[in-house]
Short mmCIF file of C-alpha atoms in Angstrom, two decimals:
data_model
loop_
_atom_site.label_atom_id
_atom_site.label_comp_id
_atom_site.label_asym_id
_atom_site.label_seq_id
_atom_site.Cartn_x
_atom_site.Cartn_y
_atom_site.Cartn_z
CA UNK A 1 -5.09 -33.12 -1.57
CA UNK A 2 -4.56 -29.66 -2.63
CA UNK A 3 -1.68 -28.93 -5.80
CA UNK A 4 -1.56 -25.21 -4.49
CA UNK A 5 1.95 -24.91 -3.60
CA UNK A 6 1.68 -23.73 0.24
CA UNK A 7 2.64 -20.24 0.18
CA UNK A 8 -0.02 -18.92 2.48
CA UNK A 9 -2.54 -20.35 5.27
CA UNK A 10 -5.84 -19.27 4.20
CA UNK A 11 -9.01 -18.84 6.46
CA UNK A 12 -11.51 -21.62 5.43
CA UNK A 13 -13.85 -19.12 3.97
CA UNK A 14 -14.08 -19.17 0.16
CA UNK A 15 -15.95 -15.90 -0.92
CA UNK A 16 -18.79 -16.48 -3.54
CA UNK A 17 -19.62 -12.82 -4.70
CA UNK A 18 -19.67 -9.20 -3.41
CA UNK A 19 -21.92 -6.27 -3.14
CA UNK A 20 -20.32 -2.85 -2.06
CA UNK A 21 -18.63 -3.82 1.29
CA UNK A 22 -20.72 -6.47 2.03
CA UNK A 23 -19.19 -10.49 0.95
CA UNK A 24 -21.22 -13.77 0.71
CA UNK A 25 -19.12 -16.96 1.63
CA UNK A 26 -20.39 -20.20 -0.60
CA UNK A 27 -23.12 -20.94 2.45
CA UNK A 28 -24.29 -17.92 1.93
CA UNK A 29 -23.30 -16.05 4.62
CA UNK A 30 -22.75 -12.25 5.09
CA UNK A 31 -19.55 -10.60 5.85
CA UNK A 32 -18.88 -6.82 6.35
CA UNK A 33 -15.88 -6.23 4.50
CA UNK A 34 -12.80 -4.22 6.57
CA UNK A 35 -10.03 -5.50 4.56
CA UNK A 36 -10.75 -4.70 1.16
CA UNK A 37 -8.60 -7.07 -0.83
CA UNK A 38 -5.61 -5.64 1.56
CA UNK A 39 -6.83 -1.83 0.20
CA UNK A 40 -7.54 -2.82 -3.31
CA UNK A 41 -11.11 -3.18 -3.33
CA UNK A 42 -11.39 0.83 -2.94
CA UNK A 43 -14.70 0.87 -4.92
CA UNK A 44 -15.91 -2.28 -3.23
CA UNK A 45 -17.38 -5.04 -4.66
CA UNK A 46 -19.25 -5.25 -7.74
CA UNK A 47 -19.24 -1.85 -8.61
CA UNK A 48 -21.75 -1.29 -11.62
CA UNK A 49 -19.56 1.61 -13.30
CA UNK A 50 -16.58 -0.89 -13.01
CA UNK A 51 -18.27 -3.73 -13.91
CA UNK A 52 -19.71 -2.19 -17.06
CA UNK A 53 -16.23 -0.74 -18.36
CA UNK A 54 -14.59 -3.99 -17.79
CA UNK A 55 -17.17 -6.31 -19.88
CA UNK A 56 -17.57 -3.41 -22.39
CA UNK A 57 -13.45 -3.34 -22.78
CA UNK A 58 -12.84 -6.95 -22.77
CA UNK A 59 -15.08 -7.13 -25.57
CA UNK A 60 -12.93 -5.30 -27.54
CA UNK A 61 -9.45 -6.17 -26.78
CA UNK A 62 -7.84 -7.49 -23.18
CA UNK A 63 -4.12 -7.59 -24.45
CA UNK A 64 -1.78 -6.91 -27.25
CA UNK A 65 1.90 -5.96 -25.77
CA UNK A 66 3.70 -3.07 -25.41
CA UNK A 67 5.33 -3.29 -28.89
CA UNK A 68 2.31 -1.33 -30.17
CA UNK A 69 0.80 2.02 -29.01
CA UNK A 70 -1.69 1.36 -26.13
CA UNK A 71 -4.20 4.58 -26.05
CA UNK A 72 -5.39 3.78 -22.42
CA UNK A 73 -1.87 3.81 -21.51
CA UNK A 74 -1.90 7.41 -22.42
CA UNK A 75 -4.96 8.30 -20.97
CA UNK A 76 -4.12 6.70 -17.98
CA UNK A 77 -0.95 8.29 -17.11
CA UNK A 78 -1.76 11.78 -18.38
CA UNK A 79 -4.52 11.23 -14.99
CA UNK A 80 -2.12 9.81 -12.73
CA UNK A 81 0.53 12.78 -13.37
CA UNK A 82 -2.46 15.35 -13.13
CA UNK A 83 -3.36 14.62 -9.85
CA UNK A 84 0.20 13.61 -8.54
CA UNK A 85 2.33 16.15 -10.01
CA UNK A 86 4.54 13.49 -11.50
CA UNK A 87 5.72 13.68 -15.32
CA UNK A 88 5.73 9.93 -16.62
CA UNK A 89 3.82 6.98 -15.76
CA UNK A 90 5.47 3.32 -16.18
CA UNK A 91 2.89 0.31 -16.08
CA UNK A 92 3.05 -3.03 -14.24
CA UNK A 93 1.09 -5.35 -12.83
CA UNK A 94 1.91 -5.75 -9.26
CA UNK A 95 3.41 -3.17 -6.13
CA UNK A 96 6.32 -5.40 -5.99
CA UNK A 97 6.77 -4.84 -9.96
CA UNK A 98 6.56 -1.39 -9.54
CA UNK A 99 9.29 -0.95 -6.57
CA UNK A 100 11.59 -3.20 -8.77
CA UNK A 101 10.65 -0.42 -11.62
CA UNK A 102 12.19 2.26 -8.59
CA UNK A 103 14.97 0.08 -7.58
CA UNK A 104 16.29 0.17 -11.32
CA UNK A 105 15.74 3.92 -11.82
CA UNK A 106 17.43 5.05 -8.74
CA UNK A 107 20.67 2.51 -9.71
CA UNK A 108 20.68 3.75 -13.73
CA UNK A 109 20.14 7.27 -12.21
CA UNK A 110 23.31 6.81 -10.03
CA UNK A 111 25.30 5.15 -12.88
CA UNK A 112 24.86 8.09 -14.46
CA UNK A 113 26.47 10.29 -12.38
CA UNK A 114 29.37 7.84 -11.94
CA UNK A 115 28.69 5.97 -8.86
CA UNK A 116 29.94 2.20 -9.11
CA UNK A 117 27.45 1.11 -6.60
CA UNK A 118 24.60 3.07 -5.89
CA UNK A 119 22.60 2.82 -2.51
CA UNK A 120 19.52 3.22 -1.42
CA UNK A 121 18.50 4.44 2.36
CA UNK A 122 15.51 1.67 2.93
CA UNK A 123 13.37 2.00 6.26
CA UNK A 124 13.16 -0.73 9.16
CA UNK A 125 10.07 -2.55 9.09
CA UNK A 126 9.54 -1.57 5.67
CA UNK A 127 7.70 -3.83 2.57
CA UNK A 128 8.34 -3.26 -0.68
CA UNK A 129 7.99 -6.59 -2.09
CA UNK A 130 8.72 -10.38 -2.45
CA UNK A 131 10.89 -9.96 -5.90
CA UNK A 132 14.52 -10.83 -4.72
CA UNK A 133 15.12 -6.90 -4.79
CA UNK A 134 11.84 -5.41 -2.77
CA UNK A 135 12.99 -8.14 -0.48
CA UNK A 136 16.42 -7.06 -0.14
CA UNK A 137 14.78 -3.47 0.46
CA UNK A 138 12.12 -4.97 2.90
CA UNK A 139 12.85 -4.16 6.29
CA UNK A 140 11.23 -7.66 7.51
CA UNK A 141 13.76 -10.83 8.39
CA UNK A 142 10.85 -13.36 8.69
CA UNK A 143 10.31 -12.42 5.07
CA UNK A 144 13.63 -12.71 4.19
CA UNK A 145 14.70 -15.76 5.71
CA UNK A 146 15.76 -18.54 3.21
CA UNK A 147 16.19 -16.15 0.18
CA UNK A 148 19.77 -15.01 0.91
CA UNK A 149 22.08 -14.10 -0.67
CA UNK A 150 20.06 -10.44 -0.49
CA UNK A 151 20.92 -7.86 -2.92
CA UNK A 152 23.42 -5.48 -2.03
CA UNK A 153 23.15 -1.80 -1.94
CA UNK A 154 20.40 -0.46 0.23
CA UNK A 155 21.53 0.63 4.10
CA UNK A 156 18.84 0.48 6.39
CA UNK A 157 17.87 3.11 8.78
CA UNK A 158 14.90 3.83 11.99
CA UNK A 159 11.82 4.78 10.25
CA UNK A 160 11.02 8.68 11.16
CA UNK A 161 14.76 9.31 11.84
CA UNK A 162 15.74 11.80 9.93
CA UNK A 163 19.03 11.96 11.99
CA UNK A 164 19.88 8.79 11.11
CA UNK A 165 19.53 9.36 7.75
CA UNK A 166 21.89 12.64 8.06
CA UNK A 167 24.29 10.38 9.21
CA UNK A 168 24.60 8.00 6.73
CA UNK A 169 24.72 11.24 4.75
CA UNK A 170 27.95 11.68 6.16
CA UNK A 171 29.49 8.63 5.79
CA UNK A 172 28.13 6.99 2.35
CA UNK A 173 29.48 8.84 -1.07
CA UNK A 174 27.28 5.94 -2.58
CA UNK A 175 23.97 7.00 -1.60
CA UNK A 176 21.70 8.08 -4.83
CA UNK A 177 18.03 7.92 -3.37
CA UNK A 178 15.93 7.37 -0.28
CA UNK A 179 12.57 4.92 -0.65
CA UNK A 180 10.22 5.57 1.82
CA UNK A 181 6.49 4.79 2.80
CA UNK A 182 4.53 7.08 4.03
CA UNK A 183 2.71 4.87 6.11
CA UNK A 184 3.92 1.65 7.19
CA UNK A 185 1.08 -0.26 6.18
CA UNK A 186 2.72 -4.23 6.52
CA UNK A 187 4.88 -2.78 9.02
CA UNK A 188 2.34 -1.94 12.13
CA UNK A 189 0.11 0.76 10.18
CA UNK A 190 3.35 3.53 11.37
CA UNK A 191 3.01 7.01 10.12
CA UNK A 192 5.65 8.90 9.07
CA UNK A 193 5.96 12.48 10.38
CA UNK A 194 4.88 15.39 8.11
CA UNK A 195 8.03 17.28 9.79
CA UNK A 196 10.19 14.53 8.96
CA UNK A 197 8.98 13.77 5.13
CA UNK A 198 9.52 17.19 4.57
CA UNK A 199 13.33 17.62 6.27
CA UNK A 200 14.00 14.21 4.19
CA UNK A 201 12.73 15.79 0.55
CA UNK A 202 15.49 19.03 1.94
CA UNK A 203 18.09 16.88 2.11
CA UNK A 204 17.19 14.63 -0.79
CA UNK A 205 17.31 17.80 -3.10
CA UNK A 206 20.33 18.95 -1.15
CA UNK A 207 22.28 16.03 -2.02
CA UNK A 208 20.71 15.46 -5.32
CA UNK A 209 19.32 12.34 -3.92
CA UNK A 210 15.98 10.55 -5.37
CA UNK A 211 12.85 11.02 -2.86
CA UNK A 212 11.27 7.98 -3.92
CA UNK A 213 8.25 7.34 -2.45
CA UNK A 214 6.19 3.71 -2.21
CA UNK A 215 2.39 4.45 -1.94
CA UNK A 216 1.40 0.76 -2.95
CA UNK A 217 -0.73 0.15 -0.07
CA UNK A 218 -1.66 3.99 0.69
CA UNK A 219 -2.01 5.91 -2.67
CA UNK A 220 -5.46 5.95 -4.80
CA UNK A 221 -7.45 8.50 -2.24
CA UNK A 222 -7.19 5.75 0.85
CA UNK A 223 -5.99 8.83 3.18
CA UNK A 224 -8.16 10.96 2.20
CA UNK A 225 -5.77 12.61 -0.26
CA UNK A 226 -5.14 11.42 -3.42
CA UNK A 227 -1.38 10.44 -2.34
CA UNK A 228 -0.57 10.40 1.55
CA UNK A 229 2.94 12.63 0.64
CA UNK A 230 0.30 15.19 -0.18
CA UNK A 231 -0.67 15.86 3.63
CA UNK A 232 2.79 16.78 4.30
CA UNK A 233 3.41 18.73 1.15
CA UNK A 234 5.71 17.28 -0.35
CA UNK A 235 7.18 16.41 -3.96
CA UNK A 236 8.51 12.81 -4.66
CA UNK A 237 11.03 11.81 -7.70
CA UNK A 238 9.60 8.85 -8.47
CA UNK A 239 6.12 7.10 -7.05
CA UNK A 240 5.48 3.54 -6.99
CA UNK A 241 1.76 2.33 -6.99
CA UNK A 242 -0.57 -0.65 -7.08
CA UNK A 243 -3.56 -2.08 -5.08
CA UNK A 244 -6.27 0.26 -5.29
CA UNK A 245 -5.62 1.66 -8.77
CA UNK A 246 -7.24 -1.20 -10.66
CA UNK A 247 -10.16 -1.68 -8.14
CA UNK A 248 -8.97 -5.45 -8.10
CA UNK A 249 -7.88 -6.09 -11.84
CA UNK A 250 -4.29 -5.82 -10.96
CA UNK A 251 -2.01 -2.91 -12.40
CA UNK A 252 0.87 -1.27 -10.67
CA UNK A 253 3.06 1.95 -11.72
CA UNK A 254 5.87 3.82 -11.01
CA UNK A 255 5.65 7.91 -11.98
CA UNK A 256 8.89 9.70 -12.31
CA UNK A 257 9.32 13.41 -12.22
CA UNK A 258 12.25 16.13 -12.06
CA UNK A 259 15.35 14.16 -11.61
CA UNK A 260 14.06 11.13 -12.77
CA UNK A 261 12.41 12.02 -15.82
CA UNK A 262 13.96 10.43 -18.83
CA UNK A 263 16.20 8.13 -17.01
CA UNK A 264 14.60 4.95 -18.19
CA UNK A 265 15.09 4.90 -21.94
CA UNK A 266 14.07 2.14 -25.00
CA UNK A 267 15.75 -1.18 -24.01
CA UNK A 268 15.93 -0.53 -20.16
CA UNK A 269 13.18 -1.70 -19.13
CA UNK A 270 10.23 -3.62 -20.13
CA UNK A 271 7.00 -5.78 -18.88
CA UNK A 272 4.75 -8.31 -21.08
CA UNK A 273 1.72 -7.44 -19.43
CA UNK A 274 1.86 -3.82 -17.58
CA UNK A 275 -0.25 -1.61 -18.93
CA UNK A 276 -2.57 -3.44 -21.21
CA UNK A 277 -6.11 -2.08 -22.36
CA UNK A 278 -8.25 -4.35 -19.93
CA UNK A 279 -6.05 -3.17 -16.40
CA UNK A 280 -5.84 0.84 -18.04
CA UNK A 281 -9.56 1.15 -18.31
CA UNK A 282 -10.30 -0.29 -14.81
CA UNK A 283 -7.78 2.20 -13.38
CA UNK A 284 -9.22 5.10 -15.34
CA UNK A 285 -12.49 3.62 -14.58
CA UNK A 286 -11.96 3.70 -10.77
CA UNK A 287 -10.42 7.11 -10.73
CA UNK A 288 -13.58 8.57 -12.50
CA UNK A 289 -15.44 7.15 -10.00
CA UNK A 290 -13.93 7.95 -6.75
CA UNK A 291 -13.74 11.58 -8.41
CA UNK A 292 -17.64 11.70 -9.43
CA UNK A 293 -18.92 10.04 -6.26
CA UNK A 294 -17.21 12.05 -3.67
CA UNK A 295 -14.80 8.93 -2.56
CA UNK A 296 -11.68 10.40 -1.38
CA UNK A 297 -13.38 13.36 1.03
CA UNK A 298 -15.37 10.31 1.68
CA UNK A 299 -12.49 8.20 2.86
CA UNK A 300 -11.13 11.30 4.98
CA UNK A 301 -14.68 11.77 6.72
CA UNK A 302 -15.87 8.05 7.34
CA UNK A 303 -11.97 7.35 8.04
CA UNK A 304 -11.85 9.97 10.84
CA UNK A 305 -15.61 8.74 12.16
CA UNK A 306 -13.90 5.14 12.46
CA UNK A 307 -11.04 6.76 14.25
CA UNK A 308 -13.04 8.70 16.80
CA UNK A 309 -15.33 6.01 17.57
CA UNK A 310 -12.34 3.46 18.17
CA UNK A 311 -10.26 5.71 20.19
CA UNK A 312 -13.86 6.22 22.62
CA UNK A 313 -14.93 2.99 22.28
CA UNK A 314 -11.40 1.72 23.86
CA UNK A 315 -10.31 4.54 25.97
CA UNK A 316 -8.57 2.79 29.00
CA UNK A 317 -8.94 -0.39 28.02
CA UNK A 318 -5.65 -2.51 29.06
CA UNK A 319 -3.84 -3.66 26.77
CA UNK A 320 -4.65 -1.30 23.64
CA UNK A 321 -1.68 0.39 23.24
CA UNK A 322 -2.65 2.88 20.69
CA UNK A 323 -5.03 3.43 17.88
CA UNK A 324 -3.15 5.28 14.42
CA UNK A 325 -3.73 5.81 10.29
CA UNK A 326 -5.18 8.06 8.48
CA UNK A 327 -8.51 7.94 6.32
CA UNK A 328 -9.20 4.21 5.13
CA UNK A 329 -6.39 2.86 6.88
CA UNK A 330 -6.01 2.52 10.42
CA UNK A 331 -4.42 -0.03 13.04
CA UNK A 332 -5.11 -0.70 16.91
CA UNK A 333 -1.62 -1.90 18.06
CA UNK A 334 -2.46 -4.30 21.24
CA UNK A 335 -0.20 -5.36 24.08
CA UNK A 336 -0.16 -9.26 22.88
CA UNK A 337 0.00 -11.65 19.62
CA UNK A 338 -4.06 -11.42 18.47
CA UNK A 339 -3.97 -13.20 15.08
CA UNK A 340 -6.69 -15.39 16.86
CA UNK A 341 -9.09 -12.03 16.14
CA UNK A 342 -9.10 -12.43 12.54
CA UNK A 343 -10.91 -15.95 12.83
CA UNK A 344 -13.01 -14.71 15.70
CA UNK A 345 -13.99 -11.65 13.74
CA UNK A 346 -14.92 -13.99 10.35
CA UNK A 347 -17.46 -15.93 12.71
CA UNK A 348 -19.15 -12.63 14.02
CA UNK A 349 -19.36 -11.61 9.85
CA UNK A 350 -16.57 -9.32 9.82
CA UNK A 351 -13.67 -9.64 7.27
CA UNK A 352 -9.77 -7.91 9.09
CA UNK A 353 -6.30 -8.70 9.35
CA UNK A 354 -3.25 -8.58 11.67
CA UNK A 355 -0.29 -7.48 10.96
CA UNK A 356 3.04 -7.49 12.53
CA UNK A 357 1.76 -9.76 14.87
CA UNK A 358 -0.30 -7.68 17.41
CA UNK A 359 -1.22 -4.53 14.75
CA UNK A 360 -5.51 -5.24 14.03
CA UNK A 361 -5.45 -3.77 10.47
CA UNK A 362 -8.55 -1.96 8.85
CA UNK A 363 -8.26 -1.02 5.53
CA UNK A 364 -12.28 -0.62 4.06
CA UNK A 365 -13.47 0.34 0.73
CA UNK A 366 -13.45 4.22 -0.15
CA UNK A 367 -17.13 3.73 -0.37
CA UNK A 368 -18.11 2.86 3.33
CA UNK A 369 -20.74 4.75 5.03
CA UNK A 370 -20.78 6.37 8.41
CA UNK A 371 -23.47 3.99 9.26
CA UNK A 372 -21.38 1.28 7.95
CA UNK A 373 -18.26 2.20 9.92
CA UNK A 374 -20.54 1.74 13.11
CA UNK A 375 -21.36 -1.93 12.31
CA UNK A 376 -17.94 -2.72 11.95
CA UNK A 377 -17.17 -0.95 15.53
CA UNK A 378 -20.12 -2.91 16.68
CA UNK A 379 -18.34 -6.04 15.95
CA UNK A 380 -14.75 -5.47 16.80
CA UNK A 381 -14.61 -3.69 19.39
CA UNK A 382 -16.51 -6.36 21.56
CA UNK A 383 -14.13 -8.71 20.13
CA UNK A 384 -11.06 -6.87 21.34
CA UNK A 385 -12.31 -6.34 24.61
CA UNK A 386 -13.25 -9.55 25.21
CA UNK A 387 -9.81 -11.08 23.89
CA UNK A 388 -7.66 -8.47 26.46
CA UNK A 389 -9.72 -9.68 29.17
CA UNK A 390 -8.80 -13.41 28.81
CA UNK A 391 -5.17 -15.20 30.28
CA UNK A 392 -2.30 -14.05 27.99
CA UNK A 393 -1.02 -17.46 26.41
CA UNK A 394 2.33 -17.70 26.27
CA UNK A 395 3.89 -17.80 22.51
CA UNK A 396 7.43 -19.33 23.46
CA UNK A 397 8.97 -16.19 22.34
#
């Protein structure tokens, strides 16, 4: 009898250790590694420079609190506004954590100005979260379920609409910020347009409105940029990240810049554990070394190889309704439910994920090689061929 409380459904695979994108189950078997921890594990597994800095620090000190001055604190968010453009850096420990850090900001940031009940524009299909406030803002009703009453104050709109959003514009004097991902990673692996990130920021600074944007999931070079807003050009007022900044030691953060600089102030806000010594020097650890080792044009070449390959390898095949992402982070959206492929795929050695149902999710370590990104074509693609050729069961739905 297990004293877990049943919150999830795992596969039963138990993962012993790790070796660059490569895991060994407790039999000793060998899996290639597409997941990534979700897109945490962006320097793979066992990375020696990571592995060295996180003995080396924990050795020294792993906590003391926020009530005293934290030096890789300092360090860490002088990097993360460097290559984001942002001006301050709060520290948390989760992407949920950090979102409620944006939700907060945007509402003391429309308090200010004398709005009574600020709103935020939230996306359909969106994630933010499982706090009771990401989940408010989470555009996902299976998630949701149970938890009501939701918080108030977000109005939810199409994702990519940009007309939509003008019209709430119109008809909303409560509005104070927009969160957006710029891709849907939970939601289907959905882009958003660089025509309409850039019409939203417009209007955002037209209306004095926050651009807050949630790169939990995509920021930390998975694109093949440093921040996905960065391939449209774009600016955001606050930035929420997580996953891949700690290489797996977990740390999130939310970066605020032009209007929301300064809003948060002593007393407003708070966290026992964000930010302590141990997470810092993993994240500064893991941006050293996807800088030194190439990891983020890496991500954008071996990312685009992947993409090329799938979009050959499954040209006209029925039932593959399209193949989209950018760098590290792609989905092949298929005409049925095909969770069954994730258990298929772990007994062919290959470590996925589905989301929204019929979305096959790849999300693999910055460090993956070209010849690498082959083997794991090599085994999925078979696998997704073979599954669209069989009976479509019917679900009941």
């Amino acid at each position: 009898m297990s004293h877990l409380m049943k919150t999830y459904s795992p596969q039963a695979v138990a993962f012993e250790r790790g070796e660059g994108v490569w895991l060994y189950d407790t039999s000793g078997k060998k899996y290639l590694d597409a997941l990534a921890g979700i897109a945490v594990n962006g320097l793979g597994h066992a990375h020696p420079k990571l592995v060295k800095a996180i003995c080396e620090q924990s050795a020294k000190v792993i906590h003391t609190s926020n009530l005293f001055t934290v030096p890789q604190q300092e360090t860490l968010a002088a990097k993360l506004c460097e290559l984001s453009g942002m001006e301050q850096a709060f520290f948390c420990s989760s992407g949920a954590e950090a979102n409620e850090a944006t939700i907060k900001i945007a509402r003391m940031y429309g308090h200010r100005r004398g709005v009574e009940l600020p709103t935020i524009i939230v996306m359909e299909k969106a994630w933010h979260g499982r706090t009771i406030a990401t989940l408010s803002a989470t555009g996902s009703r299976k998630a949701q379920a149970g938890f009501e009453p939701l918080v108030a104050g977000f109005v939810r709109v199409p994702y990519n609409d940009i007309a939509a959003i003008e019209n709430v514009a119109q008809n909303n004097q409560n509005v104070v910020a927009v969160l957006v991902e710029m891709i849907q990673g939970e939601g289907g692996v959905r882009v958003a347009d660089a025509e309409f990130q850039r019409k939203l920021q417009t209007l955002c600074n037209a209306k004095e409105w926050l651009y807050m944007v949630d790169e939990v999931q995509t920021g930390i070079a998975r694109t093949g940029k440093w921040f996905a807003y960065q391939h449209a050009g774009v600016q955001p007022d606050v930035l929420s990240l997580a996953k891949g900044l700690g290489s797996g030691v977990p740390i999130g953060a939310c970066l605020g810049a032009r209007r929301a600089k300064d809003v948060f102030q002593p007393g407003n806000h708070g966290t026992t554990f964000g930010g302590g010594p141990l997470a810092c020097v993993a994240a500064i650890t893991t941006l050293q070394a996807i800088t030194d080792e190439g990891l983020m044009e890496n991500a954008a070449k071996v990312g685009a190889h992947l993409k090329t390959r799938l979009q050959t390898e499954l040209k006209g095949v029925a039932g593959v309704i399209d193949i989209r992402g950018m760098g590290m982070m792609l989905g092949i959206e298929l005409d049925r439910v095909c969770g069954v492929i994730v258990k298929r795929a772990l007994e062919v050695g290959l470590v996925t994920n589905v989301t929204q149902d019929k979305v096959i999710r790849l999300l693999p370590a910055l460090i993956m090689t070209q010849s690498e990104a082959d083997m794991l074509i090599d085994k999925l693609v078979p696998l997704i061929k073979q599954f669209l050729s069989e009976p479509v069961v019917a679900t009941g739905k």
